[in-house]
Coordinates of C-alpha atoms in Angstrom, one line a residue:
Chain A
M881 CA 0.0 0.0 0.0
R882 CA 2.7 2.5 -0.9
G883 CA 1.2 5.3 -3.0
R884 CA 2.9 8.4 -4.3
L885 CA 2.1 11.6 -2.6
S886 CA 0.2 14.0 -4.8
A887 CA 1.8 17.5 -5.2
S888 CA -0.6 19.2 -2.9
G889 CA -0.3 16.3 -0.4
A890 CA 3.5 16.7 -0.5
V891 CA 3.2 20.5 0.2
L892 CA 1.0 19.7 3.2
V893 CA 3.2 17.0 4.6
Y894 CA 6.5 18.9 4.2
G895 CA 4.9 22.2 5.3
A896 CA 3.5 20.6 8.5
G897 CA 6.8 18.8 9.1
A898 CA 8.7 22.1 8.8
L899 CA 6.4 23.7 11.3
I900 CA 6.8 20.9 13.8
L901 CA 10.5 21.0 13.3
L902 CA 10.6 24.7 13.9
F903 CA 8.5 24.3 17.0
I904 CA 11.0 21.8 18.4
M905 CA 14.1 23.5 17.2
A906 CA 13.4 27.2 17.7
P907 CA 14.0 27.3 21.5
L908 CA 17.2 25.4 21.0
L909 CA 18.3 27.7 18.2
V910 CA 17.7 30.7 20.5
V911 CA 19.9 29.3 23.2
V912 CA 22.6 28.3 20.7
S913 CA 22.6 31.7 19.0
L914 CA 22.8 33.4 22.4
S915 CA 25.9 31.5 23.3
F916 CA 27.7 33.4 20.5
S917 CA 26.3 36.8 21.5
A918 CA 28.7 39.6 22.3
A919 CA 26.2 41.3 24.6
P920 CA 26.9 40.9 28.3
F921 CA 23.4 39.8 29.0
A922 CA 21.3 36.9 27.6
V923 CA 19.0 38.9 25.3
F924 CA 17.5 37.9 22.0
P925 CA 18.3 38.6 19.3
P926 CA 22.0 38.2 19.9
R927 CA 24.3 41.0 19.1
G928 CA 27.7 40.5 17.4
F929 CA 29.6 37.2 17.5
T930 CA 32.1 35.9 20.0
L931 CA 33.5 32.6 21.3
E932 CA 34.4 34.3 24.6
W933 CA 31.6 32.7 26.6
F934 CA 32.7 29.2 25.5
G935 CA 36.2 30.1 26.5
R936 CA 35.1 31.3 29.9
V937 CA 32.8 28.3 30.5
I938 CA 35.4 25.8 29.5
A939 CA 38.1 27.5 31.7
D940 CA 35.7 27.5 34.7
E941 CA 36.9 24.8 37.1
E942 CA 33.4 24.4 38.6
F943 CA 32.0 23.8 35.1
Q944 CA 34.7 21.3 34.3
H945 CA 34.1 19.5 37.5
A946 CA 30.3 19.4 36.9
F947 CA 30.8 18.2 33.4
I948 CA 33.1 15.4 34.5
V949 CA 30.7 14.5 37.3
S950 CA 27.8 14.3 34.8
V951 CA 29.6 12.4 32.1
S952 CA 31.1 9.8 34.5
L953 CA 27.8 9.5 36.3
A954 CA 26.0 8.9 33.0
V955 CA 28.6 6.4 31.8
A956 CA 28.7 4.5 35.1
A957 CA 24.9 4.4 35.5
T958 CA 24.5 3.2 31.9
A959 CA 27.1 0.5 32.4
A960 CA 25.5 -0.7 35.6
S961 CA 22.0 -0.5 34.1
F962 CA 23.2 -2.6 31.1
A963 CA 24.9 -5.1 33.4
L964 CA 21.6 -5.5 35.3
G965 CA 19.1 -4.9 32.5
M966 CA 20.6 -7.3 29.9
P967 CA 20.4 -10.5 31.9
A968 CA 17.0 -9.4 33.3
A969 CA 15.5 -8.7 29.9
Y970 CA 17.0 -12.0 28.6
A971 CA 15.7 -14.1 31.5
L972 CA 12.3 -12.6 31.4
N973 CA 12.0 -13.2 27.7
R974 CA 13.6 -16.5 27.2
W975 CA 13.1 -18.5 30.3
K976 CA 10.0 -19.5 32.2
V977 CA 10.2 -17.2 35.2
P978 CA 7.3 -17.4 37.6
G979 CA 5.8 -14.0 37.9
A980 CA 7.7 -12.7 34.9
Q981 CA 5.1 -10.1 34.0
V982 CA 5.1 -8.7 37.5
M983 CA 8.9 -8.5 37.6
E984 CA 8.9 -6.8 34.2
A985 CA 6.4 -4.3 35.5
I986 CA 8.5 -3.7 38.6
L987 CA 11.6 -3.2 36.5
L988 CA 9.8 -0.6 34.3
S989 CA 8.0 1.1 37.2
P990 CA 10.6 3.9 37.8
Q991 CA 9.4 5.3 34.5
I992 CA 5.9 5.6 35.8
F993 CA 6.4 7.2 39.2
P994 CA 7.1 11.0 39.2
I995 CA 10.9 11.2 39.2
L996 CA 10.9 14.1 41.6
I997 CA 9.0 12.0 44.1
T998 CA 11.3 9.0 43.5
G999 CA 14.2 11.3 44.2
L1000 CA 12.7 12.6 47.4
A1001 CA 11.9 9.1 48.6
L1002 CA 15.5 8.0 47.8
L1003 CA 16.9 11.0 49.8
Q1004 CA 14.8 10.1 52.8
F1005 CA 15.7 6.4 52.5
M1006 CA 19.4 7.2 52.2
A1007 CA 19.4 9.6 55.1
R1008 CA 17.6 7.0 57.2
A1009 CA 20.1 4.3 56.1
G1010 CA 23.0 6.5 56.9
L1011 CA 24.2 6.6 53.3
R1012 CA 26.1 9.9 53.0
D1013 CA 28.3 9.3 50.0
A1014 CA 26.7 11.7 47.4
E1015 CA 28.6 10.1 44.5
M1016 CA 27.3 6.6 45.4
N1017 CA 23.8 8.0 46.1
L1018 CA 23.6 9.7 42.7
F1019 CA 24.9 6.6 41.1
I1020 CA 22.2 4.5 42.7
G1021 CA 19.5 7.0 41.8
H1022 CA 20.6 7.3 38.2
V1023 CA 20.7 3.5 37.8
L1024 CA 17.1 3.5 39.0
I1025 CA 15.9 5.9 36.3
T1026 CA 18.0 4.5 33.4
L1027 CA 17.4 0.8 34.0
P1028 CA 13.9 0.9 32.6
Y1029 CA 15.1 2.3 29.3
L1030 CA 17.6 -0.5 28.8
V1031 CA 15.2 -3.2 29.9
R1032 CA 12.6 -1.8 27.6
T1033 CA 14.8 -1.5 24.5
I1034 CA 16.6 -4.8 25.0
T1035 CA 13.2 -6.5 25.6
A1036 CA 11.8 -5.0 22.5
S1037 CA 14.8 -6.2 20.4
L1038 CA 14.8 -9.7 22.0
K1039 CA 11.2 -10.0 21.0
L1040 CA 12.1 -9.2 17.4
V1041 CA 14.8 -11.9 17.2
D1042 CA 13.7 -14.7 15.0
R1043 CA 13.6 -17.7 17.5
S1044 CA 14.3 -20.1 14.7
L1045 CA 17.8 -18.6 14.3
E1046 CA 18.6 -19.6 17.9
E1047 CA 17.0 -23.0 17.3
A1048 CA 19.0 -23.5 14.1
A1049 CA 22.2 -22.7 16.0
L1050 CA 21.3 -25.2 18.7
T1051 CA 20.6 -28.0 16.2
L1052 CA 24.0 -27.2 14.6
G1053 CA 25.7 -28.0 17.9
A1054 CA 26.0 -24.6 19.6
S1055 CA 25.6 -24.6 23.4
P1056 CA 23.0 -22.2 24.7
W1057 CA 25.8 -19.9 25.9
R1058 CA 27.4 -19.8 22.4
V1059 CA 24.0 -19.3 20.8
F1060 CA 23.5 -16.2 23.0
W1061 CA 26.9 -14.7 22.0
L1062 CA 27.1 -15.8 18.4
V1063 CA 23.5 -15.5 17.3
T1064 CA 21.3 -13.6 19.8
V1065 CA 23.7 -10.7 20.6
P1066 CA 24.5 -9.8 17.0
Q1067 CA 20.8 -9.5 16.3
I1068 CA 20.1 -7.2 19.3
I1069 CA 23.2 -5.0 19.2
P1070 CA 21.2 -2.1 17.7
G1071 CA 18.7 -2.3 20.5
I1072 CA 21.5 -2.4 23.1
A1073 CA 23.1 0.6 21.5
A1074 CA 19.8 2.5 21.4
G1075 CA 19.1 1.6 25.0
C1076 CA 22.6 2.8 26.1
L1077 CA 22.1 6.1 24.3
F1078 CA 18.8 6.7 25.9
S1079 CA 20.2 5.8 29.2
F1080 CA 23.2 8.1 28.8
M1081 CA 21.0 11.0 27.8
I1082 CA 18.5 10.4 30.6
S1083 CA 21.3 10.4 33.2
F1084 CA 23.3 13.2 31.6
D1085 CA 20.2 15.4 31.4
D1086 CA 18.7 14.4 34.8
F1087 CA 17.6 17.2 37.1
P1088 CA 14.9 15.9 39.5
I1089 CA 16.9 13.0 41.0
S1090 CA 20.2 14.9 41.2
L1091 CA 18.4 17.8 42.8
W1092 CA 17.9 15.7 45.9
L1093 CA 21.0 13.6 46.0
A1094 CA 23.8 16.1 45.0
D1095 CA 25.9 17.7 47.7
A1096 CA 28.3 20.7 47.6
Q1097 CA 31.2 18.6 46.3
T1098 CA 29.3 16.5 43.7
V1099 CA 27.3 18.7 41.4
P1100 CA 26.1 17.3 38.1
L1101 CA 25.9 19.6 35.2
P1102 CA 22.1 20.3 35.1
I1103 CA 22.2 21.3 38.8
F1104 CA 25.2 23.5 38.2
L1105 CA 23.5 25.1 35.3
H1106 CA 20.4 25.8 37.3
S1107 CA 22.3 27.3 40.2
S1108 CA 24.5 29.4 37.9
M1109 CA 21.4 30.7 36.2
S1110 CA 19.9 31.9 39.5
R1111 CA 23.1 33.8 40.2
I1112 CA 23.5 35.5 36.9
F1113 CA 21.9 35.2 33.5
D1114 CA 24.6 36.0 31.0
P1115 CA 25.4 34.1 27.7
S1116 CA 27.7 31.7 29.6
I1117 CA 24.5 29.9 30.6
A1118 CA 23.7 29.6 26.9
A1119 CA 27.2 28.4 26.2
M1120 CA 26.9 25.7 28.8
S1121 CA 23.5 24.7 27.3
T1122 CA 25.1 24.5 23.9
L1123 CA 27.9 22.3 25.2
M1124 CA 25.2 20.0 26.7
I1125 CA 23.3 19.9 23.4
L1126 CA 26.7 19.2 21.7
T1127 CA 27.3 16.2 24.0
G1128 CA 23.9 14.7 23.1
V1129 CA 24.6 15.3 19.4
L1130 CA 28.0 13.7 19.7
A1131 CA 26.4 10.7 21.4
V1132 CA 23.9 10.3 18.6
I1133 CA 26.6 10.7 15.9
G1134 CA 28.8 8.1 17.8
L1135 CA 25.9 5.7 17.7
E1136 CA 25.3 6.3 14.1
K1137 CA 28.9 5.6 13.3
L1138 CA 28.9 2.5 15.5
V1139 CA 25.8 0.7 14.5
G1140 CA 23.8 3.0 12.3
L1141 CA 21.1 5.1 13.8
R1142 CA 18.3 3.8 11.7
R1143 CA 19.0 0.2 12.7
A1144 CA 19.4 1.3 16.4
M1145 CA 16.0 2.9 16.4
G1146 CA 14.5 0.0 14.6
I1147 CA 13.4 2.1 11.6
Chain B
M524 CA 28.4 -36.4 3.3
A525 CA 26.1 -38.3 5.6
A526 CA 27.1 -40.7 8.3
Q527 CA 25.9 -44.3 8.2
P528 CA 22.1 -44.1 8.1
V529 CA 20.4 -45.0 11.3
D530 CA 16.8 -45.7 12.2
L531 CA 14.5 -43.5 14.4
A532 CA 12.0 -44.9 16.9
L533 CA 9.4 -43.0 18.8
S534 CA 7.8 -44.9 21.7
G535 CA 4.8 -43.5 23.5
L536 CA 5.9 -40.0 22.7
T537 CA 3.6 -37.5 24.5
K538 CA 3.5 -33.8 25.0
H539 CA 1.1 -31.9 27.3
Y540 CA 0.7 -28.2 27.4
G541 CA -1.2 -27.8 30.7
R542 CA -4.3 -29.8 30.1
N543 CA -4.0 -29.8 26.3
V544 CA -2.5 -32.9 24.8
A545 CA -0.5 -31.8 21.7
V546 CA 1.0 -35.2 21.0
D547 CA -0.7 -38.3 22.4
S548 CA 1.4 -41.4 22.8
V549 CA 2.9 -41.6 19.3
T550 CA 4.8 -44.8 18.5
L551 CA 6.5 -45.0 15.2
R552 CA 9.6 -46.5 13.7
I553 CA 11.4 -44.9 10.8
A554 CA 13.9 -47.2 9.0
A555 CA 17.4 -46.1 8.2
G556 CA 17.6 -44.1 5.0
E557 CA 13.8 -43.7 4.9
M558 CA 12.0 -40.4 4.4
V559 CA 8.8 -40.1 6.3
A560 CA 6.3 -37.2 6.1
L561 CA 4.2 -36.2 9.1
L562 CA 1.0 -34.9 7.5
G563 CA -2.0 -33.3 9.0
P564 CA -4.0 -30.1 9.5
S565 CA -2.5 -27.4 11.7
G566 CA -2.7 -28.3 15.4
C567 CA -2.5 -32.0 14.7
G568 CA 0.8 -32.4 16.6
K569 CA 3.1 -33.0 13.7
T570 CA 5.4 -30.0 14.4
T571 CA 5.5 -30.7 18.1
T572 CA 6.5 -34.3 17.3
L573 CA 9.3 -33.1 15.0
R574 CA 10.5 -30.6 17.6
M575 CA 10.7 -33.3 20.2
V576 CA 12.8 -35.4 17.9
A577 CA 15.1 -32.4 17.4
G578 CA 15.2 -31.7 21.1
L579 CA 13.7 -28.3 20.9
V580 CA 10.6 -29.4 22.9
E581 CA 10.9 -31.7 25.9
P582 CA 8.5 -34.6 25.8
S583 CA 6.1 -35.1 28.8
A584 CA 6.4 -38.9 28.4
G585 CA 7.8 -41.5 26.1
D586 CA 11.2 -42.1 24.4
I587 CA 13.1 -41.2 21.3
L588 CA 15.7 -43.6 20.0
I589 CA 18.1 -42.7 17.3
G590 CA 20.0 -45.8 16.0
G591 CA 18.7 -47.7 19.0
T592 CA 20.2 -45.2 21.5
P593 CA 17.8 -43.2 23.7
V594 CA 18.3 -39.5 23.2
T595 CA 15.2 -38.3 25.1
R596 CA 17.4 -36.6 27.7
V597 CA 20.2 -35.5 25.4
P598 CA 20.1 -31.7 24.9
V599 CA 19.5 -30.4 21.4
H600 CA 23.0 -29.3 20.7
K601 CA 24.4 -32.7 21.3
R602 CA 22.0 -34.7 19.2
N603 CA 23.8 -34.1 15.9
I604 CA 20.7 -33.4 13.9
G605 CA 20.3 -31.4 10.7
M606 CA 17.1 -29.3 10.6
L607 CA 15.5 -27.1 8.0
F608 CA 13.0 -24.4 9.0
Q609 CA 10.2 -22.9 7.0
N610 CA 11.8 -19.4 7.1
Y611 CA 15.3 -20.9 6.4
A612 CA 16.8 -19.4 9.6
L613 CA 20.0 -18.4 8.1
F614 CA 22.1 -16.2 10.3
P615 CA 21.6 -12.7 8.7
H616 CA 24.9 -11.3 10.0
L617 CA 27.1 -14.1 8.6
S618 CA 28.0 -14.8 5.0
I619 CA 26.8 -17.9 3.2
A620 CA 30.1 -19.7 3.8
Q621 CA 30.1 -18.6 7.4
N622 CA 26.6 -19.9 7.8
V623 CA 27.5 -23.3 6.4
A624 CA 30.7 -23.3 8.5
F625 CA 28.9 -22.6 11.8
G626 CA 28.2 -26.2 12.7
L627 CA 31.7 -27.3 11.9
Q628 CA 33.1 -24.5 14.1
M629 CA 30.9 -25.6 17.0
R630 CA 32.5 -29.0 16.6
G631 CA 36.1 -27.6 16.6
V632 CA 36.8 -28.8 13.0
G633 CA 40.1 -27.2 11.8
R634 CA 40.2 -24.3 9.4
A635 CA 41.4 -26.1 6.4
E636 CA 39.0 -29.0 6.7
T637 CA 36.1 -26.6 7.4
A638 CA 36.9 -24.6 4.2
K639 CA 37.0 -27.8 2.2
R640 CA 33.8 -29.2 3.6
V641 CA 31.9 -25.9 3.3
A642 CA 33.0 -25.8 -0.4
D643 CA 31.8 -29.3 -0.9
A644 CA 28.5 -28.7 0.7
L645 CA 27.9 -25.5 -1.3
A646 CA 28.8 -27.4 -4.5
L647 CA 26.3 -30.0 -3.5
V648 CA 23.5 -27.5 -3.6
Q649 CA 25.0 -25.6 -6.6
L650 CA 25.7 -22.4 -4.7
G651 CA 29.5 -22.3 -4.6
A652 CA 29.5 -19.0 -6.4
F653 CA 27.6 -17.4 -3.5
A654 CA 29.9 -18.2 -0.7
D655 CA 30.8 -14.6 0.2
R656 CA 27.3 -13.1 0.0
L657 CA 25.0 -12.3 2.8
P658 CA 21.7 -14.4 3.1
A659 CA 19.6 -11.3 2.3
A660 CA 21.1 -11.2 -1.2
L661 CA 19.7 -14.6 -2.1
S662 CA 16.3 -15.7 -3.2
G663 CA 14.1 -17.9 -1.0
G664 CA 14.9 -21.0 -2.9
Q665 CA 18.6 -20.3 -2.7
Q666 CA 18.4 -19.5 1.0
Q667 CA 16.8 -22.9 1.7
R668 CA 19.5 -24.6 -0.3
V669 CA 22.1 -22.9 1.8
A670 CA 20.2 -24.0 4.9
L671 CA 20.3 -27.5 3.5
A672 CA 24.0 -27.3 3.0
R673 CA 24.4 -26.0 6.5
A674 CA 22.4 -28.9 7.9
L675 CA 24.1 -31.6 5.8
V676 CA 27.7 -30.4 6.3
I677 CA 27.7 -31.6 9.9
E678 CA 27.0 -35.1 8.8
P679 CA 23.8 -35.4 10.9
T680 CA 22.3 -38.7 11.9
L681 CA 18.9 -37.3 11.0
L682 CA 17.5 -34.7 8.7
L683 CA 14.4 -32.9 10.0
L684 CA 12.4 -30.7 7.7
D685 CA 9.8 -28.3 9.2
E686 CA 7.6 -27.2 6.2
P687 CA 10.9 -26.4 4.4
L688 CA 9.3 -25.4 1.1
G689 CA 6.2 -23.7 2.5
A690 CA 7.4 -20.2 1.8
L691 CA 8.3 -20.8 -1.9
D692 CA 6.1 -20.3 -4.9
K693 CA 4.5 -23.3 -6.6
N694 CA 6.9 -23.9 -9.5
L695 CA 10.0 -23.5 -7.4
R696 CA 8.5 -25.6 -4.7
E697 CA 8.0 -28.5 -7.1
S698 CA 11.5 -28.4 -8.5
M699 CA 12.9 -28.1 -4.9
Q700 CA 10.9 -31.2 -3.9
V701 CA 12.5 -33.2 -6.6
E702 CA 15.9 -31.9 -5.8
L703 CA 15.5 -32.6 -2.1
R704 CA 14.2 -36.1 -2.7
Q705 CA 17.2 -36.9 -5.0
L706 CA 19.7 -35.6 -2.5
Q707 CA 18.1 -37.4 0.4
R708 CA 18.2 -40.7 -1.6
R709 CA 21.7 -40.2 -2.8
L710 CA 23.0 -39.5 0.7
G711 CA 20.8 -42.2 2.2
I712 CA 20.0 -40.0 5.2
T713 CA 17.0 -40.8 7.4
A714 CA 14.6 -37.9 7.2
V715 CA 11.4 -36.7 8.8
L716 CA 9.3 -34.1 7.0
V717 CA 6.5 -32.0 8.5
T718 CA 4.0 -30.6 6.0
H719 CA 0.4 -29.8 5.6
D720 CA 0.7 -30.1 1.8
Q721 CA -0.4 -33.6 0.7
E722 CA 1.3 -33.3 -2.7
E723 CA 4.6 -32.5 -1.0
A724 CA 4.2 -35.4 1.3
M725 CA 3.4 -37.8 -1.6
T726 CA 6.3 -36.4 -3.8
L727 CA 9.0 -36.6 -1.1
A728 CA 8.1 -39.4 1.3
D729 CA 8.6 -43.1 1.3
R730 CA 5.9 -43.3 3.9
I731 CA 3.3 -40.9 5.1
V732 CA 2.0 -40.6 8.6
I733 CA -1.4 -38.9 8.9
M734 CA -1.9 -37.2 12.2
R735 CA -5.0 -35.7 13.8
G736 CA -5.4 -34.4 17.4
G737 CA -2.0 -35.6 18.4
R738 CA -2.6 -39.2 17.3
L739 CA -1.5 -41.2 14.3
E740 CA -4.5 -41.9 12.0
Q741 CA -2.7 -44.0 9.4
V742 CA 0.8 -44.9 8.4
G743 CA 1.6 -46.1 4.9
T744 CA 3.1 -45.5 1.5
P745 CA 1.5 -42.7 -0.5
E746 CA -0.3 -45.3 -2.6
E747 CA -1.6 -47.2 0.4
I748 CA -2.8 -44.0 2.1
Y749 CA -4.6 -42.9 -1.1
S750 CA -6.1 -46.1 -2.3
Q751 CA -6.8 -47.7 1.1
P752 CA -7.7 -44.8 3.5
A753 CA -8.4 -46.2 7.0
N754 CA -11.1 -43.8 7.8
R755 CA -13.2 -40.9 6.6
F756 CA -10.6 -38.3 7.9
V757 CA -7.7 -39.8 5.9
A758 CA -9.8 -40.2 2.8
G759 CA -11.0 -36.6 3.0
F760 CA -7.5 -35.2 3.8
I761 CA -5.6 -37.0 1.1
G762 CA -7.2 -36.0 -2.2
A763 CA -10.9 -35.4 -2.7
A764 CA -13.4 -38.1 -1.8
N765 CA -17.2 -38.6 -2.0
F766 CA -18.7 -40.2 1.1
L767 CA -21.8 -42.4 0.5
R768 CA -23.7 -44.1 3.3
G769 CA -25.4 -47.3 2.3
T770 CA -27.6 -49.9 4.0
V771 CA -27.3 -53.6 3.3
A772 CA -29.9 -54.6 0.7
G773 CA -28.8 -58.2 0.1
Q774 CA -25.9 -60.6 -0.4
Q775 CA -24.6 -61.6 -3.8
P776 CA -22.1 -64.2 -4.8
D777 CA -19.4 -61.5 -5.3
G778 CA -20.2 -59.3 -2.3
T779 CA -22.8 -57.3 -0.6
M780 CA -25.3 -55.0 -2.3
L781 CA -25.8 -51.6 -0.6
K782 CA -28.7 -49.3 -1.2
L783 CA -28.2 -45.6 -1.1
A784 CA -30.9 -43.3 0.3
G785 CA -30.7 -41.3 -3.0
G786 CA -31.7 -44.3 -5.1
G787 CA -28.3 -45.7 -6.2
Q788 CA -26.8 -49.1 -5.4
L789 CA -23.2 -50.1 -4.6
L790 CA -21.5 -53.5 -4.7
V791 CA -19.0 -53.8 -1.9
P792 CA -16.9 -56.6 -0.5
R793 CA -19.0 -58.9 1.8
Q794 CA -20.4 -57.2 4.9
E795 CA -21.6 -59.1 7.9
G796 CA -24.4 -57.6 10.0
G797 CA -26.9 -54.9 9.0
A798 CA -25.1 -51.7 10.2
P799 CA -24.9 -48.8 7.7
V800 CA -21.7 -48.8 5.7
L801 CA -19.7 -45.7 4.8
V802 CA -18.1 -45.8 1.3
A803 CA -15.5 -43.4 0.0
V804 CA -15.3 -42.9 -3.8
R805 CA -12.6 -40.9 -5.5
P806 CA -14.0 -38.3 -7.9
E807 CA -11.8 -39.6 -10.8
A808 CA -13.3 -43.0 -10.5
I809 CA -16.7 -41.8 -11.5
D810 CA -18.1 -41.9 -15.1
L811 CA -21.2 -40.0 -16.2
S812 CA -23.8 -41.3 -18.7
P813 CA -27.1 -40.0 -19.9
P814 CA -30.2 -40.7 -17.6
D815 CA -31.8 -43.0 -20.2
A816 CA -28.8 -45.4 -20.2
P817 CA -29.4 -48.8 -18.5
A818 CA -29.2 -48.5 -14.7
P819 CA -25.6 -49.3 -13.7
P820 CA -24.9 -52.2 -11.3
N821 CA -22.7 -49.8 -9.2
G822 CA -23.8 -46.2 -9.3
T823 CA -26.5 -43.6 -8.6
P824 CA -28.6 -41.1 -10.4
A825 CA -27.7 -37.5 -9.8
V826 CA -28.4 -33.9 -10.9
V827 CA -25.6 -31.8 -12.2
E828 CA -25.2 -28.5 -10.2
Q829 CA -22.0 -27.0 -11.5
V830 CA -19.5 -27.8 -14.2
V831 CA -15.9 -26.4 -13.8
Y832 CA -13.5 -26.8 -16.7
R833 CA -10.0 -27.3 -15.2
G834 CA -7.9 -28.2 -18.2
Q835 CA -6.9 -31.8 -17.7
M836 CA -10.1 -32.5 -15.9
T837 CA -13.6 -31.1 -15.7
H838 CA -15.0 -31.1 -12.2
V839 CA -18.7 -31.9 -12.2
Y840 CA -20.5 -31.1 -9.0
M841 CA -23.7 -33.1 -8.5
R842 CA -26.4 -33.7 -5.9
L843 CA -28.1 -37.0 -5.2
D844 CA -31.8 -37.2 -4.8
D845 CA -31.4 -37.3 -1.0
G846 CA -29.4 -34.0 -1.1
E847 CA -25.9 -35.6 -0.6
P848 CA -23.2 -34.0 -2.8
L849 CA -21.2 -36.0 -5.4
L850 CA -18.2 -34.8 -7.2
A851 CA -16.7 -36.4 -10.4
Y852 CA -13.5 -35.5 -12.2
V853 CA -13.9 -36.3 -15.8
A854 CA -10.7 -36.5 -17.9
N855 CA -10.6 -34.2 -21.0
R856 CA -8.5 -36.5 -23.2
A857 CA -8.8 -34.8 -26.5
G858 CA -8.8 -31.4 -24.9
G859 CA -12.5 -31.0 -25.8
A860 CA -15.5 -31.2 -23.6
Q861 CA -16.5 -34.7 -24.7
G862 CA -15.1 -36.2 -21.5
A863 CA -17.7 -34.4 -19.4
S864 CA -20.3 -35.7 -21.8
G865 CA -21.5 -32.2 -22.3
A866 CA -23.2 -32.2 -18.9
Q867 CA -24.9 -28.9 -18.1
P868 CA -26.2 -27.7 -14.8
G869 CA -29.7 -29.0 -14.2
D870 CA -29.1 -32.2 -16.3
R871 CA -30.0 -35.5 -14.8
V872 CA -27.2 -38.0 -15.2
L873 CA -26.2 -41.5 -14.1
A874 CA -23.0 -41.6 -12.2
S875 CA -21.3 -45.0 -12.2
W876 CA -18.0 -46.6 -11.4
L877 CA -16.3 -49.9 -11.0
P878 CA -17.0 -51.7 -7.7
A879 CA -13.3 -51.6 -7.1
G880 CA -13.7 -47.8 -6.6
N881 CA -15.7 -48.4 -3.4
K882 CA -13.5 -48.0 -0.3
I883 CA -15.2 -48.9 2.9
V884 CA -13.9 -46.5 5.6
A885 CA -14.5 -46.1 9.3
D886 CA -16.8 -43.2 10.0
Q887 CA -14.3 -41.1 12.1

């Protein structure tokens, strides 16, 4: 059922697409353009062109620290979520686990609860339990919110794997362990990559969990950005935002280079 | 390329899913080098039976013996079985040669020997030129031939075929059937085929096993199954059949005369007792003659309802006077309509056939 778009239909589709794109991109373009503004205050439209704000931000030790905190937090949380989520998704899909549906629902539940409330609950729990290591607390919190993304994407790709491929490998003499590594994993790598990208971005961008669990020494980038903004609103905020956007774009490009974005997103 | 052929024995093989019985105490022996087709409608248990032989499904009860050795508790990857799947199941991320080499690598066969055996196997299915391509670049028929090479290269004790040609179009399927049959004969490998296509079963198999509801209905050569169906189900499943119910009207020197409610009469082998008898008649056995011809000793009057010209045959759909349907295939020998004796819808005709065409079947 693939027809060709009529000329007027094409105008409509591309026109609507352009409008939606503008709606999504316009605020980001404002921020990015401001980060190059020569004016001392963040006002739109930007005046002049300078890279001074980027220089200042990158030279700022507090920013450097927050950036490193956020990137390492996102990498660690993603790695841990993958280590937990991959076997969980596999077991729930391939083995007869009593109460599998309930367990899957529990694994995905952090996505359903308001993250702000989850963060508050975590804070209270950790205070009660005497856990005062902010790095560790942030790590635990971020694993909690990134795990559902990995479980979900890996589950979705496992469901798409043709089971007869695994069965064929078994009949050819591959042990279940080798079937997993030689046949199953190559089929779900795009899903794993997409899940890791989501997870990284969710953690890197997270505000509501970090808001509760950060302390004075361990400040992730979104928290740092927010507190800087309440002090002063100059184009350096825009420059930080642009750097955050850039990190996301680089992650997407990296994924594209690694496995191909279209494959990773299942399109 | 195949190891010494071995026989396969199933003994009381049973599979329950909860309260559902998918396979109900199947006992069957398949001789070394024989090709047997499990044939039946969907849900009859044929696929589950095959998957239990492969080791992909664990039986609830019963035993599987390959070459006299019980393998019921042997995990699938240690059974040394070659299996073909309906969707070919080639590994999409591996080249054709890597696909074929997979089973040899699992067995730790050396590099040089693997390369040689892969080349031999691909030559066997005439796909040597495709070694470096990915499966997606091949047509369905080529992919299934690669799957066949991949299954045979490990020198399996058994070849299991799960609707292997079901996804191919008709012409290709027929040529693949012949190819598969020749290869299986040449290698002398014991094979089990699952299919719901009766022509495929008849083309490929030495013997056909008709299954229904998890049980065996009849086991026999294609000819036995077709000409001597055990019951109504088998007669109706393999080919087309008319079913006529007659009551005993009298004994004759050469058999028993049955009377049909619609007015006809049939001469069948001697029947004891007075119970109604169910007779199956193949449509191609039936001849048609004008209504004023002398009443046949074995036949019935009927009214033509529909005439369908099908090239080799004309299908004549009729109805007996008691409302029962009757179908005749009339051969069109000279290509004209003379075979169908020019029957038109609404015409009364006499349908007759040789008494040998009467097959008494159990009504089940």
